[in-house]
Coordinates of C-alpha atoms in Angstrom, one line a residue:
M1 CA 22.4 -56.0 57.6
P2 CA 22.0 -53.5 54.6
H3 CA 22.8 -49.9 55.0
L4 CA 19.7 -47.5 55.0
P5 CA 20.1 -44.0 53.6
S6 CA 19.7 -41.3 56.0
L7 CA 17.0 -38.7 55.8
P8 CA 19.3 -35.8 54.5
S9 CA 20.5 -37.9 51.7
L10 CA 17.0 -38.8 50.7
A11 CA 16.2 -35.1 50.6
L12 CA 19.2 -34.4 48.5
H13 CA 18.3 -37.3 46.1
R14 CA 14.7 -35.7 45.6
T15 CA 16.2 -32.3 45.0
N16 CA 18.6 -33.6 42.4
T17 CA 15.7 -35.6 40.7
T18 CA 13.4 -32.5 40.7
S19 CA 16.1 -30.2 39.4
S20 CA 17.0 -32.7 36.6
S21 CA 13.4 -33.1 35.6
R22 CA 12.9 -29.3 35.5
S23 CA 16.1 -28.9 33.5
S24 CA 14.8 -31.6 31.0
S25 CA 11.5 -30.0 30.7
S26 CA 13.0 -26.5 30.2
S27 CA 15.4 -27.8 27.5
S28 CA 12.5 -29.7 25.8
S29 CA 10.4 -26.4 25.8
S30 CA 13.3 -24.4 24.7
S31 CA 13.9 -26.9 21.8
S32 CA 10.1 -27.0 20.9
S33 CA 10.0 -23.1 20.9
S34 CA 13.2 -23.0 18.7
S35 CA 11.8 -25.5 16.4
S36 CA 8.5 -23.6 16.2
S37 CA 10.3 -20.4 15.6
S38 CA 12.4 -21.9 12.9
S39 CA 9.3 -23.3 11.2
E40 CA 7.7 -19.9 11.4
G41 CA 10.7 -18.3 9.9
T42 CA 10.7 -20.9 7.2
E43 CA 7.1 -20.1 6.4
D44 CA 7.7 -16.3 6.4
A45 CA 10.7 -16.7 4.2
E46 CA 9.8 -15.9 0.5
V47 CA 11.1 -18.3 -2.2
Q48 CA 12.9 -16.5 -5.1
R49 CA 11.2 -17.2 -8.4
L50 CA 13.1 -15.0 -10.8
K51 CA 16.6 -14.1 -11.2
P52 CA 17.6 -10.5 -10.8
I53 CA 18.4 -10.1 -14.5
A54 CA 15.1 -11.7 -15.6
A55 CA 13.2 -9.4 -13.1
F56 CA 14.9 -6.2 -14.3
S57 CA 14.4 -7.2 -17.9
L58 CA 10.7 -7.7 -17.3
L59 CA 10.4 -4.6 -15.4
A60 CA 12.0 -2.6 -18.3
I61 CA 9.7 -4.2 -20.9
T62 CA 6.7 -3.5 -18.8
T63 CA 7.7 0.1 -18.4
V64 CA 8.2 0.6 -22.1
L65 CA 4.8 -1.0 -22.8
T66 CA 3.1 1.1 -20.2
G67 CA 4.6 4.2 -21.6
L68 CA 3.3 3.4 -25.1
T69 CA -0.2 2.5 -24.0
A70 CA -0.3 5.7 -21.9
E71 CA 0.6 7.8 -24.9
Y72 CA -2.2 6.4 -26.9
L73 CA -4.5 6.7 -23.9
V74 CA -3.7 10.4 -23.5
D75 CA -4.2 11.1 -27.2
S76 CA -7.7 9.6 -27.2
I77 CA -8.9 11.8 -24.3
D78 CA -9.8 14.7 -26.6
G79 CA -12.0 12.4 -28.8
L80 CA -13.6 11.0 -25.6
T81 CA -14.3 14.4 -24.1
Q82 CA -15.6 16.1 -27.2
T83 CA -18.9 14.1 -27.2
G84 CA -19.8 15.8 -23.8
T85 CA -20.7 12.8 -22.0
I86 CA -17.6 12.5 -19.9
S87 CA -15.7 15.6 -18.7
R88 CA -12.0 16.1 -18.6
E89 CA -12.1 16.5 -14.8
F90 CA -13.6 12.9 -14.5
V91 CA -11.1 11.5 -16.9
A92 CA -8.1 13.1 -15.2
L93 CA -9.4 12.4 -11.6
I94 CA -11.0 9.1 -11.8
L95 CA -10.3 7.2 -15.0
L96 CA -6.6 7.8 -15.6
P97 CA -5.5 7.2 -12.0
L98 CA -7.7 4.0 -11.9
V99 CA -6.2 2.6 -15.0
G100 CA -2.7 3.9 -14.6
N101 CA -2.3 2.6 -11.0
A102 CA -3.9 -0.8 -11.7
A103 CA -0.6 -2.6 -11.0
E104 CA -0.1 -0.8 -7.7
H105 CA -3.8 -1.7 -6.6
V106 CA -3.1 -5.4 -7.4
T107 CA 0.1 -5.2 -5.4
A108 CA -1.5 -3.6 -2.4
V109 CA -4.3 -6.1 -2.3
T110 CA -2.0 -9.1 -2.8
V111 CA 0.4 -8.1 0.0
S112 CA -2.5 -7.2 2.4
V113 CA -4.0 -10.8 1.8
K114 CA -0.6 -12.1 2.9
N115 CA -1.0 -10.0 6.3
K116 CA 1.6 -7.5 5.3
L117 CA -0.3 -4.4 6.1
D118 CA 2.7 -2.1 6.4
L119 CA 3.8 -2.9 2.8
A120 CA 0.3 -2.4 1.5
I121 CA 0.0 1.0 3.2
T122 CA 3.5 2.0 1.8
V123 CA 2.5 1.0 -1.8
A124 CA -0.9 2.8 -1.6
V125 CA 0.1 5.9 0.3
G126 CA 3.6 6.2 -1.1
S127 CA 2.4 6.4 -4.6
S128 CA 0.2 9.6 -3.7
I129 CA 3.2 11.1 -1.8
Q130 CA 5.5 10.6 -4.9
I131 CA 3.0 12.2 -7.2
A132 CA 2.4 15.2 -5.0
L133 CA 5.9 16.0 -3.9
F134 CA 7.9 14.9 -7.1
V135 CA 5.9 14.4 -10.2
I136 CA 3.6 17.5 -10.2
P137 CA 6.5 20.0 -9.4
F138 CA 8.6 18.2 -12.0
L139 CA 5.9 18.6 -14.6
V140 CA 5.5 22.3 -13.7
L141 CA 9.2 22.9 -14.3
L142 CA 9.3 20.8 -17.4
G143 CA 6.3 22.7 -18.8
W144 CA 8.0 26.0 -18.1
I145 CA 11.2 24.8 -19.9
I146 CA 9.6 23.5 -23.1
G147 CA 7.2 26.4 -23.3
K148 CA 3.9 24.8 -22.2
P149 CA 3.0 26.4 -19.0
L150 CA 1.4 24.2 -16.3
S151 CA -0.1 25.9 -13.3
L152 CA -0.9 24.6 -9.9
F153 CA -4.3 26.2 -10.0
F154 CA -6.9 24.5 -8.0
D155 CA -10.4 25.7 -7.5
I156 CA -12.6 25.3 -4.4
Y157 CA -13.9 21.8 -5.3
E158 CA -10.5 20.3 -6.1
T159 CA -9.0 21.9 -2.9
V160 CA -11.8 20.3 -0.7
V161 CA -11.3 17.0 -2.5
V162 CA -7.7 17.0 -1.6
F163 CA -8.3 18.2 1.9
V164 CA -10.8 15.5 2.6
S165 CA -8.7 12.7 1.1
I166 CA -5.7 13.7 3.2
L167 CA -7.8 14.0 6.4
V168 CA -9.6 10.6 6.0
V169 CA -6.4 8.7 5.1
N170 CA -4.5 10.2 8.0
Y171 CA -7.3 9.2 10.3
A172 CA -7.2 5.7 9.0
I173 CA -3.5 5.1 9.2
A174 CA -2.4 7.3 12.1
D175 CA -2.8 4.6 14.9
G176 CA -1.0 1.9 12.9
K177 CA -4.0 -0.5 12.8
T178 CA -7.1 -0.7 10.8
N179 CA -10.3 -2.7 10.3
W180 CA -13.0 -3.4 7.8
L181 CA -15.0 -0.3 8.8
E182 CA -12.3 2.1 8.0
G183 CA -11.7 0.4 4.7
L184 CA -15.5 0.7 3.9
V185 CA -15.4 4.4 4.8
L186 CA -12.4 5.1 2.4
M187 CA -14.3 3.2 -0.4
I188 CA -17.6 5.1 0.2
I189 CA -15.6 8.5 0.1
Y190 CA -14.0 7.5 -3.1
V191 CA -17.3 6.6 -4.6
L192 CA -18.8 10.0 -3.5
I193 CA -15.9 11.9 -4.9
A194 CA -16.4 9.9 -8.2
L195 CA -20.0 10.9 -8.4
T196 CA -19.5 14.5 -7.7
T197 CA -16.8 14.7 -10.3
W198 CA -19.0 13.2 -12.8
F199 CA -21.4 16.1 -12.4
Y200 CA -18.8 18.7 -11.8
P201 CA -18.7 21.2 -14.7
G202 CA -15.2 22.3 -14.2
T203 CA -13.6 25.7 -14.4
N204 CA -11.3 27.5 -16.7
P205 CA -8.2 28.9 -15.0
E206 CA -8.0 31.7 -17.5

């Protein structure tokens, strides 16, 4: 006569079977999550395309060429503004920053397309912070040393432009997230500043 298992042994056998199935499912889910995370990490990793020496050499050559072209550009401002069609204020506030920061604009747009908004904001806003806190005070001191005084005189219009720009940019990036409407508002304000600067007669600090 065959031996039949008792009820407690059946319950124990079912418990062991359930626990083993749960452990196998958890191990499979953990392996799938680890594989997915590893695949995401592989997708996020950037591939090195240039060696450091080649990158620094290209950066140095680009900097030298930019300096030479900027020198020719600044020398041609007088001939451009003497016609009376374009004012010095429009050239200094709109044209020069637009042309001189073209590389930064392309970089900010490229990294934002890759969903790296923090880097895009750092590139866009960091340049303005660098100009305001380092370049302008350095130029004032350098002009004082070489005998060409450069004052930080801002009239009412320029002060309002700076204040509105800081206020709107702070509103756009304060919460750490943005949308298309905030970008559209920033672009419209830039167009308005460009239009008002085109018709702005300018003032003589003397």
